[in-house]
mmCIF file of C-alpha atoms and ligand atoms in Angstrom:
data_model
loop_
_atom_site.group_PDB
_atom_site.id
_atom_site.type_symbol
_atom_site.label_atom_id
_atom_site.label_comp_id
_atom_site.label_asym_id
_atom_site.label_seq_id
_atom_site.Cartn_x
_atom_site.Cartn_y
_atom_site.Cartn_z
ATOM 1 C CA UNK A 1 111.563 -21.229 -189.732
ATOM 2 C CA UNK A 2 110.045 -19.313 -186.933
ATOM 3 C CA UNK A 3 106.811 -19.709 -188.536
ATOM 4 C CA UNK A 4 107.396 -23.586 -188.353
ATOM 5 C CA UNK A 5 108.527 -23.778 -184.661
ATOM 6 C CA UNK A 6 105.744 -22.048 -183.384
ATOM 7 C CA UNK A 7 102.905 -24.390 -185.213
ATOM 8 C CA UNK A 8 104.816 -27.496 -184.172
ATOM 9 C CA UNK A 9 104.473 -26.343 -180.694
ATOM 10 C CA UNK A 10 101.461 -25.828 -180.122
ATOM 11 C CA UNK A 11 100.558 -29.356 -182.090
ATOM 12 C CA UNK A 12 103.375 -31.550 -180.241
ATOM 13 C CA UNK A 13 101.400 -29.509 -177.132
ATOM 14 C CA UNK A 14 98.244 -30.678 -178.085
ATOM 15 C CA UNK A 15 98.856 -34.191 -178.515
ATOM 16 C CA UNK A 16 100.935 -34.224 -175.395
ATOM 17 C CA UNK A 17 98.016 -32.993 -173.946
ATOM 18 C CA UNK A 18 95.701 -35.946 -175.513
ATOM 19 C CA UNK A 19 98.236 -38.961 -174.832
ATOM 20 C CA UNK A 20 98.281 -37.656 -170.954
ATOM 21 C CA UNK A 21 94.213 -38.004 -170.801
ATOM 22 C CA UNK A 22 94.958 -41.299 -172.438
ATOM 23 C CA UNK A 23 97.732 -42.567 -169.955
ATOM 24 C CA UNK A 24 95.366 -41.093 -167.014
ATOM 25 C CA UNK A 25 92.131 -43.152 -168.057
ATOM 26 C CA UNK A 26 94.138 -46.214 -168.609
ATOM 27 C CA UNK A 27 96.004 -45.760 -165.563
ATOM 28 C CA UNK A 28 92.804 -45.941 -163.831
ATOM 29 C CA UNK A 29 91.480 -48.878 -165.807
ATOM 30 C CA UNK A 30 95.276 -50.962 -164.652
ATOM 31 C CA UNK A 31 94.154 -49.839 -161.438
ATOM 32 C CA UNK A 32 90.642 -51.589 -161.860
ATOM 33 C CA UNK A 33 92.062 -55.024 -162.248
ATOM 34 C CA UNK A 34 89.920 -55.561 -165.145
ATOM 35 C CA UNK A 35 90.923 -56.465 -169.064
ATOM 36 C CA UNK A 36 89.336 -54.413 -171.563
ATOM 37 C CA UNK A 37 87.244 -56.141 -173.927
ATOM 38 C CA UNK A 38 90.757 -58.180 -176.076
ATOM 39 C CA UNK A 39 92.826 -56.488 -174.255
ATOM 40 C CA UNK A 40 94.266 -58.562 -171.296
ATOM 41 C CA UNK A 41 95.508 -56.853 -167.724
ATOM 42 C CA UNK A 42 99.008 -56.740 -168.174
ATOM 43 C CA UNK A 43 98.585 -55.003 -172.001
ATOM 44 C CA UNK A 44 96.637 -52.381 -170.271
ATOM 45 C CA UNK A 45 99.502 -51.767 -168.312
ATOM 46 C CA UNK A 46 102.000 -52.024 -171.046
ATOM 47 C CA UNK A 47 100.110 -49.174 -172.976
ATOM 48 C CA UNK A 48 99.539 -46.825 -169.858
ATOM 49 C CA UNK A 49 103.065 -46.637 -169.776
ATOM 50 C CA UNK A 50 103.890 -46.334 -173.072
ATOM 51 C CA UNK A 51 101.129 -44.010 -173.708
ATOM 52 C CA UNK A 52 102.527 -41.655 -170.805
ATOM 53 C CA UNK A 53 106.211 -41.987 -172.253
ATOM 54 C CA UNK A 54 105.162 -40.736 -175.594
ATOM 55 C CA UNK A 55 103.417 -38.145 -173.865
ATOM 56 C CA UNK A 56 106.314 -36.887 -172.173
ATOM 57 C CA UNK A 57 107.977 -37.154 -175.482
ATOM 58 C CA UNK A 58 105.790 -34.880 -177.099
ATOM 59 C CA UNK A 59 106.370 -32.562 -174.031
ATOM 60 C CA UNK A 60 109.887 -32.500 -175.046
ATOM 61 C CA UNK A 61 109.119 -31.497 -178.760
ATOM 62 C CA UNK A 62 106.651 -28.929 -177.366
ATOM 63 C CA UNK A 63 108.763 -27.235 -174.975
ATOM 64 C CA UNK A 64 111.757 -27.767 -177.292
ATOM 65 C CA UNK A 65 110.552 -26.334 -180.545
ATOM 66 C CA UNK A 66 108.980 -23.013 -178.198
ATOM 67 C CA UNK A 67 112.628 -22.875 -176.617
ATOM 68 C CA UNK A 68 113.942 -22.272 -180.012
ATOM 69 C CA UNK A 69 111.070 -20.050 -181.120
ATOM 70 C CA UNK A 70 111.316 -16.346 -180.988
ATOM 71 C CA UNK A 71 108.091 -15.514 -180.583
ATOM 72 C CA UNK A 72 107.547 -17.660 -177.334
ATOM 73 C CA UNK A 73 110.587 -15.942 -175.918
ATOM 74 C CA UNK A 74 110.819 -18.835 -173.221
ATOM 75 C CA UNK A 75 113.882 -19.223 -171.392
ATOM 76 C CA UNK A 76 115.795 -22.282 -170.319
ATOM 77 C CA UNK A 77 114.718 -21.254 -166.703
ATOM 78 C CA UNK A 78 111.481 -21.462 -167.662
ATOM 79 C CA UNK A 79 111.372 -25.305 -168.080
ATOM 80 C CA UNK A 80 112.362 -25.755 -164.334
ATOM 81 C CA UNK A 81 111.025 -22.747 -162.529
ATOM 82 C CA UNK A 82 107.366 -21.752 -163.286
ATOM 83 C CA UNK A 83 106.299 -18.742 -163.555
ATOM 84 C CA UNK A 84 109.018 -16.262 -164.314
ATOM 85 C CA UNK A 85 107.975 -16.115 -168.166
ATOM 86 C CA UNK A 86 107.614 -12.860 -169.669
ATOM 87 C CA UNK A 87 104.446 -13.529 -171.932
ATOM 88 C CA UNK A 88 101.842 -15.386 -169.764
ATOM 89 C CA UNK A 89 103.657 -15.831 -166.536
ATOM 90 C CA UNK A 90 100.829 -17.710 -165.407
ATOM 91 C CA UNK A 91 99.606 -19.504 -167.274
ATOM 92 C CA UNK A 92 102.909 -20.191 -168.768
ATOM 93 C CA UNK A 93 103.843 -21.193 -165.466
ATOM 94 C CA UNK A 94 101.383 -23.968 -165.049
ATOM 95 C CA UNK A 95 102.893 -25.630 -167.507
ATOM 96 C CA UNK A 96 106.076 -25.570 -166.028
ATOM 97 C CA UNK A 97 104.270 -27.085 -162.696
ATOM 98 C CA UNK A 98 103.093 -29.829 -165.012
ATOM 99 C CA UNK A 99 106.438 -30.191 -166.794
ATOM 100 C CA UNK A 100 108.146 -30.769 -163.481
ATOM 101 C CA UNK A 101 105.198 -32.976 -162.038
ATOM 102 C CA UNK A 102 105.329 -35.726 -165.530
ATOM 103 C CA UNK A 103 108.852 -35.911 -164.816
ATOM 104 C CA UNK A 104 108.661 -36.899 -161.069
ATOM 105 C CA UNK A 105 106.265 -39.226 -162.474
ATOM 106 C CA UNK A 106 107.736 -40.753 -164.833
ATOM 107 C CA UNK A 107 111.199 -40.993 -163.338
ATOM 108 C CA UNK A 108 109.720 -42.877 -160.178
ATOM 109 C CA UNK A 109 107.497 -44.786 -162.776
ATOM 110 C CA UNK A 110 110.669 -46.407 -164.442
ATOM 111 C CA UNK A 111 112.733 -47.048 -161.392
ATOM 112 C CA UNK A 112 109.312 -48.661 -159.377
ATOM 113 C CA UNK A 113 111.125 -52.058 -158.710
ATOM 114 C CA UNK A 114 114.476 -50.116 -156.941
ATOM 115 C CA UNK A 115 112.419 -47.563 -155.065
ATOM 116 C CA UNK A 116 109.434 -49.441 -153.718
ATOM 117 C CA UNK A 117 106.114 -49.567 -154.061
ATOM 118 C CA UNK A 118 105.746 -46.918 -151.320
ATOM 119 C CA UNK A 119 107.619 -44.324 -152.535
ATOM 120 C CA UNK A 120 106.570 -45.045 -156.328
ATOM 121 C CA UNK A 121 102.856 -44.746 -155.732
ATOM 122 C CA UNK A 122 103.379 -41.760 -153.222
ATOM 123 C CA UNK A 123 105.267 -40.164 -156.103
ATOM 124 C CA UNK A 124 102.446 -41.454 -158.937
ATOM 125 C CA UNK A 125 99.178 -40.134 -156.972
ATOM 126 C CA UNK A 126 100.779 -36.584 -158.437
ATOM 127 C CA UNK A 127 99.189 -37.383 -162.104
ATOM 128 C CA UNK A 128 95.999 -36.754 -160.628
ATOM 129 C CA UNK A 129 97.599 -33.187 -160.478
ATOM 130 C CA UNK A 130 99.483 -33.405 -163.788
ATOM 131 C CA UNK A 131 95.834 -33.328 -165.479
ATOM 132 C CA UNK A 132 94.010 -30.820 -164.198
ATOM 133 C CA UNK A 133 97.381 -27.783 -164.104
ATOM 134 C CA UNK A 134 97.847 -29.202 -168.105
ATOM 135 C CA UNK A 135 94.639 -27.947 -169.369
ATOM 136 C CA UNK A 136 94.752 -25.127 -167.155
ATOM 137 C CA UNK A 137 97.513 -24.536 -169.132
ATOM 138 C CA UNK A 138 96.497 -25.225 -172.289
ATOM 139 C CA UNK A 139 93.280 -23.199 -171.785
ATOM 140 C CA UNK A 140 94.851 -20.365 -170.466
ATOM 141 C CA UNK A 141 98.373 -20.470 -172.564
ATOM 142 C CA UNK A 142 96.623 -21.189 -175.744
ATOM 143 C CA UNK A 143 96.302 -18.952 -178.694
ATOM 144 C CA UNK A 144 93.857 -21.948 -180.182
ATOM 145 C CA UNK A 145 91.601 -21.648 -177.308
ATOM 146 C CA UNK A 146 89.192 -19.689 -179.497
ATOM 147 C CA UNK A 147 88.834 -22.378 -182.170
ATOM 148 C CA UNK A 148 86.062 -25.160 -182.250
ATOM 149 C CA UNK A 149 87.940 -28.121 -182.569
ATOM 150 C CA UNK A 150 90.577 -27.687 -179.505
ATOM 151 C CA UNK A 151 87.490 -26.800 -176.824
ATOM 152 C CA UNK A 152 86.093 -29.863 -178.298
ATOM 153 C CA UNK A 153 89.073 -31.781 -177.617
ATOM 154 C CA UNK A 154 89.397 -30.173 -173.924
ATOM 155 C CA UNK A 155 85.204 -30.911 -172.827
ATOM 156 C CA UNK A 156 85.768 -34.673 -174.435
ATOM 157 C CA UNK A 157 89.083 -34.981 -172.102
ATOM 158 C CA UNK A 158 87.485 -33.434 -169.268
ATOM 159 C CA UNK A 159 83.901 -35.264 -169.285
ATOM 160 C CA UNK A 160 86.002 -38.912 -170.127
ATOM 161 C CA UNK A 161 88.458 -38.068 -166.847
ATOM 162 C CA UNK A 162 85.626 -36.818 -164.718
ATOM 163 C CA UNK A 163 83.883 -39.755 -165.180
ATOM 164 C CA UNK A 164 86.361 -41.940 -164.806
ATOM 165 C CA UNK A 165 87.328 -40.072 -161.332
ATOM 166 C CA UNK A 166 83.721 -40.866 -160.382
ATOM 167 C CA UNK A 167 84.393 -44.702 -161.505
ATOM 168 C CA UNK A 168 87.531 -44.932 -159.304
ATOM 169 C CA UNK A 169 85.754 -43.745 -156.143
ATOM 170 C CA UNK A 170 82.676 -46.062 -156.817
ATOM 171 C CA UNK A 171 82.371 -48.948 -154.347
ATOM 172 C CA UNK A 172 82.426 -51.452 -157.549
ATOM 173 C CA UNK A 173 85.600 -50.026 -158.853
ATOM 174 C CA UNK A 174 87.514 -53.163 -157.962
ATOM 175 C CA UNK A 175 87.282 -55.974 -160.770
ATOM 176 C CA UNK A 176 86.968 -58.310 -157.163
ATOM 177 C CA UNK A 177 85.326 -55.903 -154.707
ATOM 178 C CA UNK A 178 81.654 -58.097 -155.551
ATOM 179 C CA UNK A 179 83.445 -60.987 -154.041
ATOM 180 C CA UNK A 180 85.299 -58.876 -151.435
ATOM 181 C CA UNK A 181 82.061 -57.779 -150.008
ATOM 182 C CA UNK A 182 80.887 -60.825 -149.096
ATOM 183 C CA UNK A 183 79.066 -61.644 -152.243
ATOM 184 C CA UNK A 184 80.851 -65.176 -153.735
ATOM 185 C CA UNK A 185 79.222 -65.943 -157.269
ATOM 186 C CA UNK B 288 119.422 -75.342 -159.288
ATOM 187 C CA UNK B 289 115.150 -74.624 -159.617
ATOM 188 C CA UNK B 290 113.854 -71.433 -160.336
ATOM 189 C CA UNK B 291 111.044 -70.442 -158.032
ATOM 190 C CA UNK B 292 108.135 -67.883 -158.084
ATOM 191 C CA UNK B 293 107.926 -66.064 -155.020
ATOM 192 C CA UNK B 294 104.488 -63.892 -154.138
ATOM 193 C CA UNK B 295 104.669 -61.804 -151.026
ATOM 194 C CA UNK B 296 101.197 -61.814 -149.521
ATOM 195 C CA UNK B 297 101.708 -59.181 -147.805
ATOM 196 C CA UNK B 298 101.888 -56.844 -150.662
ATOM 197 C CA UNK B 299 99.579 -59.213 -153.557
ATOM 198 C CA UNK B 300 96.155 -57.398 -154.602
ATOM 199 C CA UNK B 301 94.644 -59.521 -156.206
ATOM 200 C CA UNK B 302 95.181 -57.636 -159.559
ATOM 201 C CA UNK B 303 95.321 -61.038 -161.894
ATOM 202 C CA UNK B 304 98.286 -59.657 -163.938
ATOM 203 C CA UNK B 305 100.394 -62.862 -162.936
ATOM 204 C CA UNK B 306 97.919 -65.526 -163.875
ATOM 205 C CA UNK B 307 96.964 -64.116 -167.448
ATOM 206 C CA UNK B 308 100.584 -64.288 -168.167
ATOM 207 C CA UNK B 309 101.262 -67.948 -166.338
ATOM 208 C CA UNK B 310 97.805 -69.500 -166.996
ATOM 209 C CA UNK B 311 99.502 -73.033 -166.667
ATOM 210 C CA UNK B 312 100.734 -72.325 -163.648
ATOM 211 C CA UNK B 313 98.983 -69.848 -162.122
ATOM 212 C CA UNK B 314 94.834 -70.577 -161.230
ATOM 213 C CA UNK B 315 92.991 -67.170 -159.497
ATOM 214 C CA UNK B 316 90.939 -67.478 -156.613
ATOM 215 C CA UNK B 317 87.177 -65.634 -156.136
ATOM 216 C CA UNK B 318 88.820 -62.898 -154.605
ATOM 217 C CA UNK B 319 91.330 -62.387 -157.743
ATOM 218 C CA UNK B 320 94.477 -64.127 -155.626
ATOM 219 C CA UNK B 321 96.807 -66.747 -157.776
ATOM 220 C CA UNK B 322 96.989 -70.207 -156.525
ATOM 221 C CA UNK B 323 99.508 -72.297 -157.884
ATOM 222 C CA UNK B 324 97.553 -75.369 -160.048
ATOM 223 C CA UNK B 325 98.337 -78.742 -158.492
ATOM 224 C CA UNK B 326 100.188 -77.634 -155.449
ATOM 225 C CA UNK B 327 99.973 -77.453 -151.663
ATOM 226 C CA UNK B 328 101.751 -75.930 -148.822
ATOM 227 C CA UNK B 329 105.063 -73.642 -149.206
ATOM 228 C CA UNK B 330 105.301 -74.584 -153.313
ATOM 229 C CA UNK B 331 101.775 -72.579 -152.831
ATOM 230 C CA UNK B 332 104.103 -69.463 -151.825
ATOM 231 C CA UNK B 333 107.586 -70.737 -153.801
ATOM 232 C CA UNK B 334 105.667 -71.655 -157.236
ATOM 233 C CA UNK B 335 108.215 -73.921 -158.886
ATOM 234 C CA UNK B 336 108.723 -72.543 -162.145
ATOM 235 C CA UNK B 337 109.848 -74.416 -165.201
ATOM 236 C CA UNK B 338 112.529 -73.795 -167.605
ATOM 237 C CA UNK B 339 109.494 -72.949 -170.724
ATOM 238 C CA UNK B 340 107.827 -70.187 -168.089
ATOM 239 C CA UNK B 341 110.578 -68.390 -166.980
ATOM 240 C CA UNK B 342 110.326 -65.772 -169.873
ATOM 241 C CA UNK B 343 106.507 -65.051 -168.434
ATOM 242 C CA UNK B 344 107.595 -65.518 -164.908
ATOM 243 C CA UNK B 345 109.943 -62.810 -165.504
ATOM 244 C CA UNK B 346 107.459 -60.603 -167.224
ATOM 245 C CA UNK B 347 105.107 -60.886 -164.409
ATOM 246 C CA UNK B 348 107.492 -59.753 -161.971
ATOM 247 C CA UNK B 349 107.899 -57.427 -163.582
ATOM 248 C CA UNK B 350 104.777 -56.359 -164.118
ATOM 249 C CA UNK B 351 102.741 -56.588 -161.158
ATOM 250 C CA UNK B 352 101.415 -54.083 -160.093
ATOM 251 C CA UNK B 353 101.960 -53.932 -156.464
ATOM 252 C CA UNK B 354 105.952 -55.598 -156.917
ATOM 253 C CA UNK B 355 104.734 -58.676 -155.107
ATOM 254 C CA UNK B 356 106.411 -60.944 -156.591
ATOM 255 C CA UNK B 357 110.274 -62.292 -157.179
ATOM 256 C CA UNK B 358 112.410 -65.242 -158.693
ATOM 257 C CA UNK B 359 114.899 -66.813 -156.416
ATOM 258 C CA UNK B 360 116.750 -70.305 -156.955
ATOM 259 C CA UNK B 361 117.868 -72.810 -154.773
ATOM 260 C CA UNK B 362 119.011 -75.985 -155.356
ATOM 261 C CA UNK B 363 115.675 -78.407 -156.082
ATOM 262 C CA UNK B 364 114.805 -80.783 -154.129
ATOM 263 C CA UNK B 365 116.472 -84.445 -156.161
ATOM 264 C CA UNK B 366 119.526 -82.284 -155.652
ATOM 265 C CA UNK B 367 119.188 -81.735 -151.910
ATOM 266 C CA UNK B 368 118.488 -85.629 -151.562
ATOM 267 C CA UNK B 369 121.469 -86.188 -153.266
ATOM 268 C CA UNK B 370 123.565 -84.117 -150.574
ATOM 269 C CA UNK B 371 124.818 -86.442 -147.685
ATOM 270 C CA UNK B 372 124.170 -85.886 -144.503
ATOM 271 C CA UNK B 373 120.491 -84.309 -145.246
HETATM 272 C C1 LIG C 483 107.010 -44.369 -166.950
HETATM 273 C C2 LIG C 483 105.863 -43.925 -166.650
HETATM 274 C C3 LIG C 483 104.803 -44.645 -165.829
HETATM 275 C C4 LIG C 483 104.774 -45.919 -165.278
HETATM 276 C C5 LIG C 483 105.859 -46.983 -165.310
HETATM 277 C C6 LIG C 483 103.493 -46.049 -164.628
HETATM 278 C C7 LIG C 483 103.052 -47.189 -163.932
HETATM 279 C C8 LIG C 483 101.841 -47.302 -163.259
HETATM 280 C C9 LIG C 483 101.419 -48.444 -162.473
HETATM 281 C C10 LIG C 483 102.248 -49.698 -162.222
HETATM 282 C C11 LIG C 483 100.179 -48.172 -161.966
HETATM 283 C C12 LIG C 483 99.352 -49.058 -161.054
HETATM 284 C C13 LIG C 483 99.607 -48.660 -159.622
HETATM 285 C C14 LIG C 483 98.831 -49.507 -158.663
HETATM 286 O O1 LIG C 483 98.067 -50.362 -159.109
HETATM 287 O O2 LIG C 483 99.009 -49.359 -157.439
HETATM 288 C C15 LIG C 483 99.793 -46.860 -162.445
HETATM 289 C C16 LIG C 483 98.589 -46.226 -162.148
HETATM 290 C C17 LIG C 483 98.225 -44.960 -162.599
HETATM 291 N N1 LIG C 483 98.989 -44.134 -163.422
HETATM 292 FE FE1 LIG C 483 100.853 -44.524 -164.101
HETATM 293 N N2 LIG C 483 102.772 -44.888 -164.807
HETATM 294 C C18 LIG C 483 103.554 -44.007 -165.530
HETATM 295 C C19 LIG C 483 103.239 -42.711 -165.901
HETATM 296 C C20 LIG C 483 102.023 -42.085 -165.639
HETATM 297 C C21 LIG C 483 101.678 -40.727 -166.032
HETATM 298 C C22 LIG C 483 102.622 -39.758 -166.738
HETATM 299 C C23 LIG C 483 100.394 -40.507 -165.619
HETATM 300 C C24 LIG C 483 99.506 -39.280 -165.766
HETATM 301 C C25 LIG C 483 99.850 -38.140 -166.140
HETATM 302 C C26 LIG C 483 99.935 -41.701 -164.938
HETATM 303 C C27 LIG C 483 98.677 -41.858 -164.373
HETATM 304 C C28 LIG C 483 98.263 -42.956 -163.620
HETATM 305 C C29 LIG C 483 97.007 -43.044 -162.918
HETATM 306 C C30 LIG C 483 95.925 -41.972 -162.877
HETATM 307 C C31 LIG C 483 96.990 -44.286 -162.251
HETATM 308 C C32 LIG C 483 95.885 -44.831 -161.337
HETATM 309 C C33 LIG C 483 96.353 -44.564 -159.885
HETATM 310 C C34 LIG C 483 95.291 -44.878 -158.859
HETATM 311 O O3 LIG C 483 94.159 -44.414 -159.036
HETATM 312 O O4 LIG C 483 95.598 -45.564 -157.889
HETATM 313 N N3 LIG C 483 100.946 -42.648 -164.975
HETATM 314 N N4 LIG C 483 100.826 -46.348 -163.244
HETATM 315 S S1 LIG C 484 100.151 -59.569 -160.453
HETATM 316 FE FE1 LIG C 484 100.904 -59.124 -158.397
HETATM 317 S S2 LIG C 484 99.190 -58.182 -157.287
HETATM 318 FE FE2 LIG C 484 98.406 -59.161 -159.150
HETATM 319 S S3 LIG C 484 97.701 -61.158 -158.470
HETATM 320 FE FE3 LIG C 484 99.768 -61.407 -159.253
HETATM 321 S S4 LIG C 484 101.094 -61.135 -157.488
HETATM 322 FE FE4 LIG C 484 99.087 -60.377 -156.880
#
């Protein structure tokens, strides 16, 4: 039973970890403006959100199935204050940052129409830190960090957000700026 | 009473979520802004709505992106001509 915990957390981790590089690059593309080949504007912003729940659900499973694992020896303290762990502080601790960081997030994210658009995007510019303290995490947490596939996974997530980081902060970003700058077609 | 479409400039990007999902009633500008088809003035700011695109109206409220936009409803305007004294 141990045994079974401990594999299903680190897999619910991992694809936690591959639905939030998901609901990141999509998050960016809703914030383009632009449709995505058949996929119009307001799907893209269905699926970033739906992506990034299901993320946080698999959070859940991860942190819940390691909470009842022996060998993880995490404590319910652990989930809310990072790093007080006894195996990993650390690292373990970053993904208690990141635990506490989706959740802001995603709280804000579902109540956007009674608590603004200021205070929800001042909230939401924090995924940009939910990425980054995740796969420190991950990297440094990991007993899988050894094996092929799972640094694939983490140089694919890092080179697609990287370069979608550099796509945000282009001058072209905006599916309008063309027109914005002066240029009508 | 008429259901109307209001957009707050003030807080409208642009973003084009509005007029995929009201493309009857909704037209987009050059610079990505809606522009109500066939209208002029206030009704440019207070789209009328009609009963078959309240579903989407609804949708796009709530899913714009920057929460510019709301429903309201007043009474329409055959009603108002109705009222004595007006
Ligand atoms: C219930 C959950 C969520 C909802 C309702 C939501 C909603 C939104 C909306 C409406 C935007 C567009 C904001 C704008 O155009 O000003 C956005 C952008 C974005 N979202 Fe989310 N989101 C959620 C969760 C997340 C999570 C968990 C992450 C990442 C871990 C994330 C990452 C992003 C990113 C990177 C952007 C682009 C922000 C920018 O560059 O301006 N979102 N989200
Ligand atoms: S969805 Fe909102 S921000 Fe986008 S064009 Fe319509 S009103 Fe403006």
């Amino acid at each position: 039973m141990d045994e079974a915990m401990w594999a299903f957390g680190r897999v619910s981790g991992f694809v936690s970890l591959a639905l939030f590089t998901g609901s990141v690059l999509l998050g960016i593309l809703n914030r383009s403006g632009r449709p995505l080949m058949v996929l119009p504007r307001f799907s893209i912003s269905i699926l970033h959100r739906n992506i990034a729940l299901l993320a946080t659900v698999f959070l859940g499973l991860h942190v819940g199935s390691l909470l009842l694992d022996s060998f993880a020896k995490l404590n319910p303290v652990d989930i809310v204050v990072p790093f007080l762990g006894s195996f990993q502080p650390f690292w373990q601790g970053l993904g208690t940052v990141a635990l506490d960081l989706v959740l802001a997030v995603v709280v804000t994210g579902l109540l956007r129409h009674r608590i603004g658009q200021r205070s929800f995007k001042a909230v939401h510019w924090l995924s940009y830190g939910v990425w980054p303290v995740a796969m420190a995490h991950a990297l440094g947490n990991g007993t899988d960090v050894s094996s092929g596939w799972f640094l694939l996974l983490a140089a694919v997530s890092a080179v697609a957000v990287a370069a979608a980081l550099l796509w945000r902060l282009s001058p072209s970003f905006l599916e309008t700026s063309h027109a914005r700058q002066g240029n009508l077609p | 009473m008429k259901t109307y479409l209001h957009i707050d400039w003030t807080s409208c990007d642009g973003r084009g979520l509005c007029t995929e999902l009201l493309p009857g009633v909704l037209d987009r500008d050059d610079w990505g802004y809606p522009v109500a088809r066939g209208k002029a003035g206030w009704e440019r700011t207070d789209v009328p709505v009609r009963d078959a695109d309240r579903e989407a109206a609804q949708e796009a409220v709530f899913l714009c992106p920057k929460l510019a936009l709301s429903l309201f409803e007043r009474p329409g305007p055959e009603q108002e001509k109705r009222t004595p004294g007006r």
